PDB file of C-alpha atoms in Angstrom:
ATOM      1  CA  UNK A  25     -34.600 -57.167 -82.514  1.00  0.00           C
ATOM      2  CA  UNK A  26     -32.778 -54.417 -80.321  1.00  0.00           C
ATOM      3  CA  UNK A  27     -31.678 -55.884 -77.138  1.00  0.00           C
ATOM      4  CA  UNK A  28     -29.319 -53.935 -74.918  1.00  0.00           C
ATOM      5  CA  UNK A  29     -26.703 -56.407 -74.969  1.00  0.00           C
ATOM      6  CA  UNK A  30     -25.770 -55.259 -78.133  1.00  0.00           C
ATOM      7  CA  UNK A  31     -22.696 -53.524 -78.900  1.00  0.00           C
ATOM      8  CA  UNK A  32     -23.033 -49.875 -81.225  1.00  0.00           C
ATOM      9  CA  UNK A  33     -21.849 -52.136 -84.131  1.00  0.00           C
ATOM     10  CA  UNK A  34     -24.482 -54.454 -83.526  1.00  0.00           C
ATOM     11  CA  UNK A  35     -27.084 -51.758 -82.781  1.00  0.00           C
ATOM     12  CA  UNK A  36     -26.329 -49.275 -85.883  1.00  0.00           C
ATOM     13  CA  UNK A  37     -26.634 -52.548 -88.067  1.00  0.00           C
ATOM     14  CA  UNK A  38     -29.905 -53.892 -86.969  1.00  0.00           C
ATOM     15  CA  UNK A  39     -31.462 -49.795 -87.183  1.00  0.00           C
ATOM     16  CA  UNK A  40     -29.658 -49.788 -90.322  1.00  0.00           C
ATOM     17  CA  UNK A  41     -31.613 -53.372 -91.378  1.00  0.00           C
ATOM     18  CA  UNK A  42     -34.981 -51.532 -90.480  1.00  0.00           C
ATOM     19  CA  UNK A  43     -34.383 -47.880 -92.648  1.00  0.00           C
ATOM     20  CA  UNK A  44     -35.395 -48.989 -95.902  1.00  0.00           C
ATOM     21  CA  UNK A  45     -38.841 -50.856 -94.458  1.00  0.00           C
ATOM     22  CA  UNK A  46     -39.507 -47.683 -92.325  1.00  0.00           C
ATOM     23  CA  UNK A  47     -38.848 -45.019 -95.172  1.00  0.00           C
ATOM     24  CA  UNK A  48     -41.529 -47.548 -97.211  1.00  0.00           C
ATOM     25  CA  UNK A  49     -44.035 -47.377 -94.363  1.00  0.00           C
ATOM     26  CA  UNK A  50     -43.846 -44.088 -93.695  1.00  0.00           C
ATOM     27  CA  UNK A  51     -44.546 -43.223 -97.296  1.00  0.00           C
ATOM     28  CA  UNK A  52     -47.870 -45.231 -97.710  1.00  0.00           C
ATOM     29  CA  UNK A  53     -48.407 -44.098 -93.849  1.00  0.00           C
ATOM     30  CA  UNK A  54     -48.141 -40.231 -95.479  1.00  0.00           C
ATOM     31  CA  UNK A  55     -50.434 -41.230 -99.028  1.00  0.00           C
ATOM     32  CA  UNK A  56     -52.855 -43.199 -97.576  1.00  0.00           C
ATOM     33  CA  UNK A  57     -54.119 -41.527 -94.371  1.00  0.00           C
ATOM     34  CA  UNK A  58     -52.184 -38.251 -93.064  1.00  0.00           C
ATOM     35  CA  UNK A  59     -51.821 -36.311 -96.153  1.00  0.00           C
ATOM     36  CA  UNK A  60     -55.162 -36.025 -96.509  1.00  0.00           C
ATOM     37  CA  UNK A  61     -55.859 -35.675 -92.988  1.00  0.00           C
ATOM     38  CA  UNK A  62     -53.035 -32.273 -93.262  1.00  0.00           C
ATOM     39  CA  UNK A  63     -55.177 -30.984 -95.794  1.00  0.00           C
ATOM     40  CA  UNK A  64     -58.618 -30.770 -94.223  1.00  0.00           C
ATOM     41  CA  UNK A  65     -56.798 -29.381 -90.436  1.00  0.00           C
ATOM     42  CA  UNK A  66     -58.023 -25.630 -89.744  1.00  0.00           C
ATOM     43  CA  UNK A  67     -55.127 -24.991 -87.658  1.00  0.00           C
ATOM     44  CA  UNK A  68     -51.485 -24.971 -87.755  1.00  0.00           C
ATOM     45  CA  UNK A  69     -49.209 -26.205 -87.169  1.00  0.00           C
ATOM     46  CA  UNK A  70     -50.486 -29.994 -86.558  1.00  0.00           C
ATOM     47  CA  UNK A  71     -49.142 -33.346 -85.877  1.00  0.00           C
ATOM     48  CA  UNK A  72     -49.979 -36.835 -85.939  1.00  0.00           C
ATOM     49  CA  UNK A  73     -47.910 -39.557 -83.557  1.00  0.00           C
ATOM     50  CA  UNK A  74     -47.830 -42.996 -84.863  1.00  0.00           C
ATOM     51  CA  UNK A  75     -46.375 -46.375 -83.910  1.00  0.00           C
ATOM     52  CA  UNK A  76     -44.980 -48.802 -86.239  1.00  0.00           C
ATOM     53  CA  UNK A  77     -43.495 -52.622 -85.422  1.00  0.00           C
ATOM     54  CA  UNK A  78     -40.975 -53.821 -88.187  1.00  0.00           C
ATOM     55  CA  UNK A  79     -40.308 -57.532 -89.149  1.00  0.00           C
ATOM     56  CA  UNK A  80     -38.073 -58.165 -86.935  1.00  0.00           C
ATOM     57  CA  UNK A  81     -40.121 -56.775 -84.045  1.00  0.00           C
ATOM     58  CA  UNK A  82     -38.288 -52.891 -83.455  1.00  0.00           C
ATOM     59  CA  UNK A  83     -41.340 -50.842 -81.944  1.00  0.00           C
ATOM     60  CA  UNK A  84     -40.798 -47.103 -83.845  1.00  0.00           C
ATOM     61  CA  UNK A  85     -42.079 -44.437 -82.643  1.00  0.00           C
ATOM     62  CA  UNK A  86     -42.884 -41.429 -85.078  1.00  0.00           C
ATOM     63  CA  UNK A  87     -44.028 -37.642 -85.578  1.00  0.00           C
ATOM     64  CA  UNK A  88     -45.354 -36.481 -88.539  1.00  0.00           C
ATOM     65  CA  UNK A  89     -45.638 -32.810 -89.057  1.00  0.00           C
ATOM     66  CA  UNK A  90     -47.022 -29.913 -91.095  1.00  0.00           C
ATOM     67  CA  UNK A  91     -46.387 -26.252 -89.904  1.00  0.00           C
ATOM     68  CA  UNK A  92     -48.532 -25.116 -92.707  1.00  0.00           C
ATOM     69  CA  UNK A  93     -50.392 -26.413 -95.722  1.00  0.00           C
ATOM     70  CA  UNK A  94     -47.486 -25.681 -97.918  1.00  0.00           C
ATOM     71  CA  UNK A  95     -45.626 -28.700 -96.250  1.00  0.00           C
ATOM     72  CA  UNK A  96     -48.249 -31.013 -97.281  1.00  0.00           C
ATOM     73  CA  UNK A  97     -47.227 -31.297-100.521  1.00  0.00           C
ATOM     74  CA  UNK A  98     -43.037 -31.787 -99.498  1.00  0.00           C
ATOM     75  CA  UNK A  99     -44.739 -35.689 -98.497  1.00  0.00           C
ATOM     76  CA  UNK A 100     -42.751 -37.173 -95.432  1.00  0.00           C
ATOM     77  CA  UNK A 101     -39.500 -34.146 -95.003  1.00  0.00           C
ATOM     78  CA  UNK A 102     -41.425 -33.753 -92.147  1.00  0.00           C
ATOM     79  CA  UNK A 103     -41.249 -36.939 -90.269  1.00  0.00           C
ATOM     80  CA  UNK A 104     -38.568 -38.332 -87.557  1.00  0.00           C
ATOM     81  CA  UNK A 105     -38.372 -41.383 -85.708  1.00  0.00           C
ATOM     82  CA  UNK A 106     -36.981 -43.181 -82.434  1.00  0.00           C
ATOM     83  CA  UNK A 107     -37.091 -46.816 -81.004  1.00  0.00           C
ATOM     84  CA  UNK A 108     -36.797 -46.428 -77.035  1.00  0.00           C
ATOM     85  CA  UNK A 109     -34.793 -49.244 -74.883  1.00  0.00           C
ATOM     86  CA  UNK A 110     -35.413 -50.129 -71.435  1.00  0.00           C
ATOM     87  CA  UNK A 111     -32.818 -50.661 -68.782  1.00  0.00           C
ATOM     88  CA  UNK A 112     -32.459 -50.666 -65.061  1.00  0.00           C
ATOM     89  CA  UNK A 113     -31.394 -47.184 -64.753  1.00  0.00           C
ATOM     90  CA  UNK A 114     -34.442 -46.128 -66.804  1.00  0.00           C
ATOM     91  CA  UNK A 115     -35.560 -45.140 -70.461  1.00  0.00           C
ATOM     92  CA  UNK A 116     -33.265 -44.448 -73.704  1.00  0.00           C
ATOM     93  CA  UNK A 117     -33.642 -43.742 -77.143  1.00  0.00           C
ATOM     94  CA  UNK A 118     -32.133 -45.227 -80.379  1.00  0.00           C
ATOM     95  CA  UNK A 119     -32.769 -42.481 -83.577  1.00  0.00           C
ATOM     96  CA  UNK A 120     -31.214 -41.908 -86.752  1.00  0.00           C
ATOM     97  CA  UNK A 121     -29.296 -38.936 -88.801  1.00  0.00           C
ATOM     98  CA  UNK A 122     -28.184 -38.310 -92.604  1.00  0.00           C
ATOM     99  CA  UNK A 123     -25.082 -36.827 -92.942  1.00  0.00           C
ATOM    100  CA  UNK A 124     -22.720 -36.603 -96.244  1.00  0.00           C
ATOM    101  CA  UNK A 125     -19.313 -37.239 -95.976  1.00  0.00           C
ATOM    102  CA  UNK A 126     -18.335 -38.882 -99.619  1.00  0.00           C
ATOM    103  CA  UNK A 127     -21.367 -40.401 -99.352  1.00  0.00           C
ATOM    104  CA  UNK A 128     -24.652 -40.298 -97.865  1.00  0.00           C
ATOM    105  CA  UNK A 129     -24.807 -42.191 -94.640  1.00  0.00           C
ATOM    106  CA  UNK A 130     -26.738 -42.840 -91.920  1.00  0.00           C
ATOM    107  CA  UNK A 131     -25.663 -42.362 -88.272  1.00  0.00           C
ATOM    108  CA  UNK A 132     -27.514 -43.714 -84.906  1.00  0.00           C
ATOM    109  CA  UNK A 133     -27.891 -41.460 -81.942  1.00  0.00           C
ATOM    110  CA  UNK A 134     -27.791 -43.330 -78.824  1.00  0.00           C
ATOM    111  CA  UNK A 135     -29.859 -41.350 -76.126  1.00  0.00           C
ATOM    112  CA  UNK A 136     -29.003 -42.674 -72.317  1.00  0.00           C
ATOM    113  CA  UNK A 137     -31.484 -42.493 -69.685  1.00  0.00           C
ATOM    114  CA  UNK A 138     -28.747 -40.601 -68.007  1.00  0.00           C
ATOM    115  CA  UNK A 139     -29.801 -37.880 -70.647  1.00  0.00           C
ATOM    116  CA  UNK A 140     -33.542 -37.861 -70.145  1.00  0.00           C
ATOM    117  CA  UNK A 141     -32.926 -37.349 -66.539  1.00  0.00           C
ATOM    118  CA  UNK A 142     -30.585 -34.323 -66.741  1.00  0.00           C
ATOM    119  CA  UNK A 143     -33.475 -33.082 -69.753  1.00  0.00           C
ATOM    120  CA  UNK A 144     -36.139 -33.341 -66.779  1.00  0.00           C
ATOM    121  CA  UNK A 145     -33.952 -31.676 -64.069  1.00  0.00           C
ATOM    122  CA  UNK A 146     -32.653 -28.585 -66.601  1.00  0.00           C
ATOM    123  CA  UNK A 147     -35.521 -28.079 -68.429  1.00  0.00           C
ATOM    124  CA  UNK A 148     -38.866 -29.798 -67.642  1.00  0.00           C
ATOM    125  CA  UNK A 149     -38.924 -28.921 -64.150  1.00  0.00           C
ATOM    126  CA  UNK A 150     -37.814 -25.079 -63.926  1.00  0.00           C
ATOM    127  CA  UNK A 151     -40.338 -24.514 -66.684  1.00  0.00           C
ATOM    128  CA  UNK A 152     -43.138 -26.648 -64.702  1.00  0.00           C
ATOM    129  CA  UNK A 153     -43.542 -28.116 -68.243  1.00  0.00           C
ATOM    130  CA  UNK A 154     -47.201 -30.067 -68.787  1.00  0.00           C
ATOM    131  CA  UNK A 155     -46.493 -33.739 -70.024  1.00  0.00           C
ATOM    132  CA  UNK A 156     -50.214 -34.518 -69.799  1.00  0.00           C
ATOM    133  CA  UNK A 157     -50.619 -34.349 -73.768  1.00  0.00           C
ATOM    134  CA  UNK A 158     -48.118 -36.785 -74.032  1.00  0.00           C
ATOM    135  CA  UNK A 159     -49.059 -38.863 -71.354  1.00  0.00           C
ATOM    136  CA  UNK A 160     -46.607 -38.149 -69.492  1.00  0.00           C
ATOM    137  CA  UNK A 161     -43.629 -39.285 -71.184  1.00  0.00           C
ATOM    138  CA  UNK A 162     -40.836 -37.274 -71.472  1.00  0.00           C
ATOM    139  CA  UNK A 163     -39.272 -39.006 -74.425  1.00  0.00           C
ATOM    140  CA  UNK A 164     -42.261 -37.968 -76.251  1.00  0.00           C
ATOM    141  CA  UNK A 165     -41.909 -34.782 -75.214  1.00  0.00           C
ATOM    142  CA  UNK A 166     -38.695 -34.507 -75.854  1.00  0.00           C
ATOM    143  CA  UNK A 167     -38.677 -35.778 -79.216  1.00  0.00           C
ATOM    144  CA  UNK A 168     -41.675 -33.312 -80.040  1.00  0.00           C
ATOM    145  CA  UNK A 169     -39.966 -30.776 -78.848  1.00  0.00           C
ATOM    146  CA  UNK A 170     -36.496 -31.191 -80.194  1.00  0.00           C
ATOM    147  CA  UNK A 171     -36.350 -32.237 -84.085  1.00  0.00           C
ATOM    148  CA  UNK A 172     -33.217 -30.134 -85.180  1.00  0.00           C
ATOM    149  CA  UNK A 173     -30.087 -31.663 -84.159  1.00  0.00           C
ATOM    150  CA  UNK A 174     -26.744 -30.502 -84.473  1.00  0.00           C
ATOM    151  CA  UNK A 175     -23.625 -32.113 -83.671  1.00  0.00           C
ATOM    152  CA  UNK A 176     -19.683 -31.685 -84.012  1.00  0.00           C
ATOM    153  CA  UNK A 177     -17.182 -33.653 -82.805  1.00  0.00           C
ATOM    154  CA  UNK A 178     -13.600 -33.248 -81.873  1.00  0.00           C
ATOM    155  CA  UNK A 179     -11.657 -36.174 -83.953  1.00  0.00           C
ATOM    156  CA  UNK A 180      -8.875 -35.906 -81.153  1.00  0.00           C
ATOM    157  CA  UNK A 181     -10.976 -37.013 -78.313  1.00  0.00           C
ATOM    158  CA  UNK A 182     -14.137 -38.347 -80.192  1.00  0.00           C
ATOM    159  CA  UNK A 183     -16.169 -35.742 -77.914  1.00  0.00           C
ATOM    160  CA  UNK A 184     -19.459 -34.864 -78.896  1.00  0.00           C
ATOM    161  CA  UNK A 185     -20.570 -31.564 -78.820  1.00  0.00           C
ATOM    162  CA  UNK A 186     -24.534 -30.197 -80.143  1.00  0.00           C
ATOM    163  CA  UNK A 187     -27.885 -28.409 -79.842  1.00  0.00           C
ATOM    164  CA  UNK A 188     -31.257 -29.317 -80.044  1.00  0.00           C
ATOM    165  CA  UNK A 189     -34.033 -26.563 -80.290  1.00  0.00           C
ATOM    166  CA  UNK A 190     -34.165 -26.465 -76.433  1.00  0.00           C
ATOM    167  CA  UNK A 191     -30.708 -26.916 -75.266  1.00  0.00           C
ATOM    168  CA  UNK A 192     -27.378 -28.293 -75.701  1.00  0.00           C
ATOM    169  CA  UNK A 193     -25.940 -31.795 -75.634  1.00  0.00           C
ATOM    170  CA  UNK A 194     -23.088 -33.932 -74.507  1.00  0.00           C
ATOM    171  CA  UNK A 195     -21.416 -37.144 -75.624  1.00  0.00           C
ATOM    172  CA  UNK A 196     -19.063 -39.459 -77.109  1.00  0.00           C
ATOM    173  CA  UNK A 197     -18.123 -40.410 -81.001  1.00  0.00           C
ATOM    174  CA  UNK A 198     -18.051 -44.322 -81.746  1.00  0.00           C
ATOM    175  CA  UNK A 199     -17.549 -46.326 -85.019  1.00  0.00           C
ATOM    176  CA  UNK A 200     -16.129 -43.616 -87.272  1.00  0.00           C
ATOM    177  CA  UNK A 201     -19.104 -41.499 -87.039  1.00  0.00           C
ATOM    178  CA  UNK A 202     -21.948 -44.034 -87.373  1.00  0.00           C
ATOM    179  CA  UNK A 203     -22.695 -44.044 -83.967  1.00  0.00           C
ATOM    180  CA  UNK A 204     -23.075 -41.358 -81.072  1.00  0.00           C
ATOM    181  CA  UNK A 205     -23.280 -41.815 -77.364  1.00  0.00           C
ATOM    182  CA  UNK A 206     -25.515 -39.049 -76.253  1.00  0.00           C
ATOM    183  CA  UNK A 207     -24.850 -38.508 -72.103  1.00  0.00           C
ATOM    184  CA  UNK A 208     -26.145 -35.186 -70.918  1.00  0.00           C
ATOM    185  CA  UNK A 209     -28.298 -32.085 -71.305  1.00  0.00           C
ATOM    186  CA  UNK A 210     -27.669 -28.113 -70.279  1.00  0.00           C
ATOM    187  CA  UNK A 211     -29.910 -25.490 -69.984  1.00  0.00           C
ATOM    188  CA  UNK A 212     -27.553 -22.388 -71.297  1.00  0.00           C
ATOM    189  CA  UNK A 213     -30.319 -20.180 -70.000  1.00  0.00           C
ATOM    190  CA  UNK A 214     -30.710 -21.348 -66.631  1.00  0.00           C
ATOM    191  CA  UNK A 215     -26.991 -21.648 -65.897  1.00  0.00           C
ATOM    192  CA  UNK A 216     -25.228 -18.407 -63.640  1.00  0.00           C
ATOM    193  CA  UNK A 217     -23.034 -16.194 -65.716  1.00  0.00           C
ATOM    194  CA  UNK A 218     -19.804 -17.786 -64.472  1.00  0.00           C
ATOM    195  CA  UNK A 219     -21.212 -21.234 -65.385  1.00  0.00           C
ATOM    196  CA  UNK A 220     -22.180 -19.389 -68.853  1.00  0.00           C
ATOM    197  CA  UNK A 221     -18.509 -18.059 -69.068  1.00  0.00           C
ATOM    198  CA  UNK A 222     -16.992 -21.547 -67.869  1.00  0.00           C
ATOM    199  CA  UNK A 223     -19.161 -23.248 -70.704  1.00  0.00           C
ATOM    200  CA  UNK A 224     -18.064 -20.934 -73.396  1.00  0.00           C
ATOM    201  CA  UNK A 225     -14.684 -20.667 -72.874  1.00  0.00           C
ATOM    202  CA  UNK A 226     -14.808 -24.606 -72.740  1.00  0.00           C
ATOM    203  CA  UNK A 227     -16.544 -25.135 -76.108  1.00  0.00           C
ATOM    204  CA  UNK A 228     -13.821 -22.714 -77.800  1.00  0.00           C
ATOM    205  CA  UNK A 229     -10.980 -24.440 -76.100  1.00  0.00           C
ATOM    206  CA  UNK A 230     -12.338 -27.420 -77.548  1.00  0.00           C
ATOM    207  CA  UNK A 231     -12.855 -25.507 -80.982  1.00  0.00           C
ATOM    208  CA  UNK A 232     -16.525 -27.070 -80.803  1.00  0.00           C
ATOM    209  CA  UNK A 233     -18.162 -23.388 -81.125  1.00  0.00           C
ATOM    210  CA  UNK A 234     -19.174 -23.329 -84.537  1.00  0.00           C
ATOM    211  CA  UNK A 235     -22.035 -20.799 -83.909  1.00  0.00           C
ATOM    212  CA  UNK A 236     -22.457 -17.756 -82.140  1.00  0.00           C
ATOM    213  CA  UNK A 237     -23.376 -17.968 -78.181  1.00  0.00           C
ATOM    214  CA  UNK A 238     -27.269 -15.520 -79.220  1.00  0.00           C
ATOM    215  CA  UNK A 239     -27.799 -19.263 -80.750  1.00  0.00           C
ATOM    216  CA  UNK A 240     -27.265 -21.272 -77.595  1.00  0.00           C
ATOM    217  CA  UNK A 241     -29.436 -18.686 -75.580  1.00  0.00           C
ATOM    218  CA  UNK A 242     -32.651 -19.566 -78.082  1.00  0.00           C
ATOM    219  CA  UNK A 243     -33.290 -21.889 -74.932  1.00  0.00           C
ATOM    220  CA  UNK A 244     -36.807 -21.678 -74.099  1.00  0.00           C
ATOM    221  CA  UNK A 245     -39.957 -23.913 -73.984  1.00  0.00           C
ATOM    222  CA  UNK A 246     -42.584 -24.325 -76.633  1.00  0.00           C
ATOM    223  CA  UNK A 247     -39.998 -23.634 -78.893  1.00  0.00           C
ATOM    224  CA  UNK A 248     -42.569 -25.277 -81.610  1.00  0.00           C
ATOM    225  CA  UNK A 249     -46.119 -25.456 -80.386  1.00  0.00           C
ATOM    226  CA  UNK A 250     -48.176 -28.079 -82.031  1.00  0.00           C
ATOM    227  CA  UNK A 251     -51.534 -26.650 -82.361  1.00  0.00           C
ATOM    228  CA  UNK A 252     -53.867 -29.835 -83.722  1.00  0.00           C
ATOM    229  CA  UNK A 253     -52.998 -33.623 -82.875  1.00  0.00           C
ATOM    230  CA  UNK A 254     -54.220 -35.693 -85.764  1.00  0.00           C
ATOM    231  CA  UNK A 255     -55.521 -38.812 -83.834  1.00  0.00           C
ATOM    232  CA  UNK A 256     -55.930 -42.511 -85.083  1.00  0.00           C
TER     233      UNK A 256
END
């Protein structure tokens, strides 16, 4: 079980213990109830949030989705997962990546409270976003919101440097790229132009600009608007 105590060694293995039991139950999650459930939705795109408890007592947290009916038959690409953590500062969030290297590997993303906090300040708030359809939880939101990550990192310092679909994000590289420490969230589009310039000229210096700046300004909210929530 994930207890805060842990160390990202610690952490990445016990995630790592749970992958091959949450691919499973995702699978039989996807052929026994939401695949059909796609198929008879009138509009697109849906979703469906689910909860799932492993053996050794991780509470996941998952989206399924379909932005049309052709997805329905690409079974679970469309699914991504996250455990959250509790600590006295507030809420995280442990998730997962694939990434090839030699291999195909899995890395954890570490999401500090710290994070979720900036995310409400930057973005939540100056858009007066409604959390009411997910209760009110901003993780959830988040994680709705936000299922294309990117991430570079500069080998020299181990920074870590990435978007999401509604921002960019800020952290540190630990355990040979299994594990990243994800500390902070910025709105490029609510930033002044001299904050804009200071933050470009900082990501080049770093050589973490690996896309052009029209890509960082995609900032906005509702950047994918789930139209039906399969419930259950």
């Amino acid at each position: 079980m994930l207890i805060e105590s842990m160390n990202s060694k610690e952490i990445t293995q016990e995630i790592l213990r749970d992958l091959p039991l949450l691919l499973h139950w995702q699978k039989n999650k996807w052929i026994d109830e939401l695949r059909s459930k796609f198929a008879h939705c009138k509009v697109f795109p849906a979703y469906a949030y689910r909860t799932w408890t492993s053996p050794f007592k991780n509470k996941w947290e998952l989206y399924f989705y379909c932005k049309d009916k052709k997805q329905i038959s690409q079974n679970i690409k469309n699914a991504w997962s996250w455990i959250r953590y509790d600590t006295p500062y507030g809420k995280g969030a442990y998730t997962f990546s694939y990434f090839r290297t030699k291999i195909e590997r899995a890395g954890v993303i570490k999401y500090v409270p710290h994070f979720f906090q900036r995310y409400r300040q930057r973005f939540v708030d100056p858009y007066h976003i409604d959390l009411t359809p997910y209760d009110g939880d901003i993780i959830r939101y988040f994680f709705h919101e936000n299922h294309t990550v990117g991430t570079c990192c500069d080998m020299a310092t181990h920074k870590v440097y990435g978007t999401v679909d509604q921002g960019l994000i800020f952290g540190n590289e630990e355990n040979d790229n299994t594990f990243y420490l994800i500390k902070t969230y910025i709105n490029f589009a609510i930033l002044n132009k001299k904050q804009q310039k200071n933050l470009m000229d900082y990501l080049r210096a770093a050589r973490l600009m690996s896309f052009l700046p029209e890509e960082i300004r995609r900032t906005k909210p509702g950047s994918f608007k789930a139209a039906t929530q399969l419930k259950g």
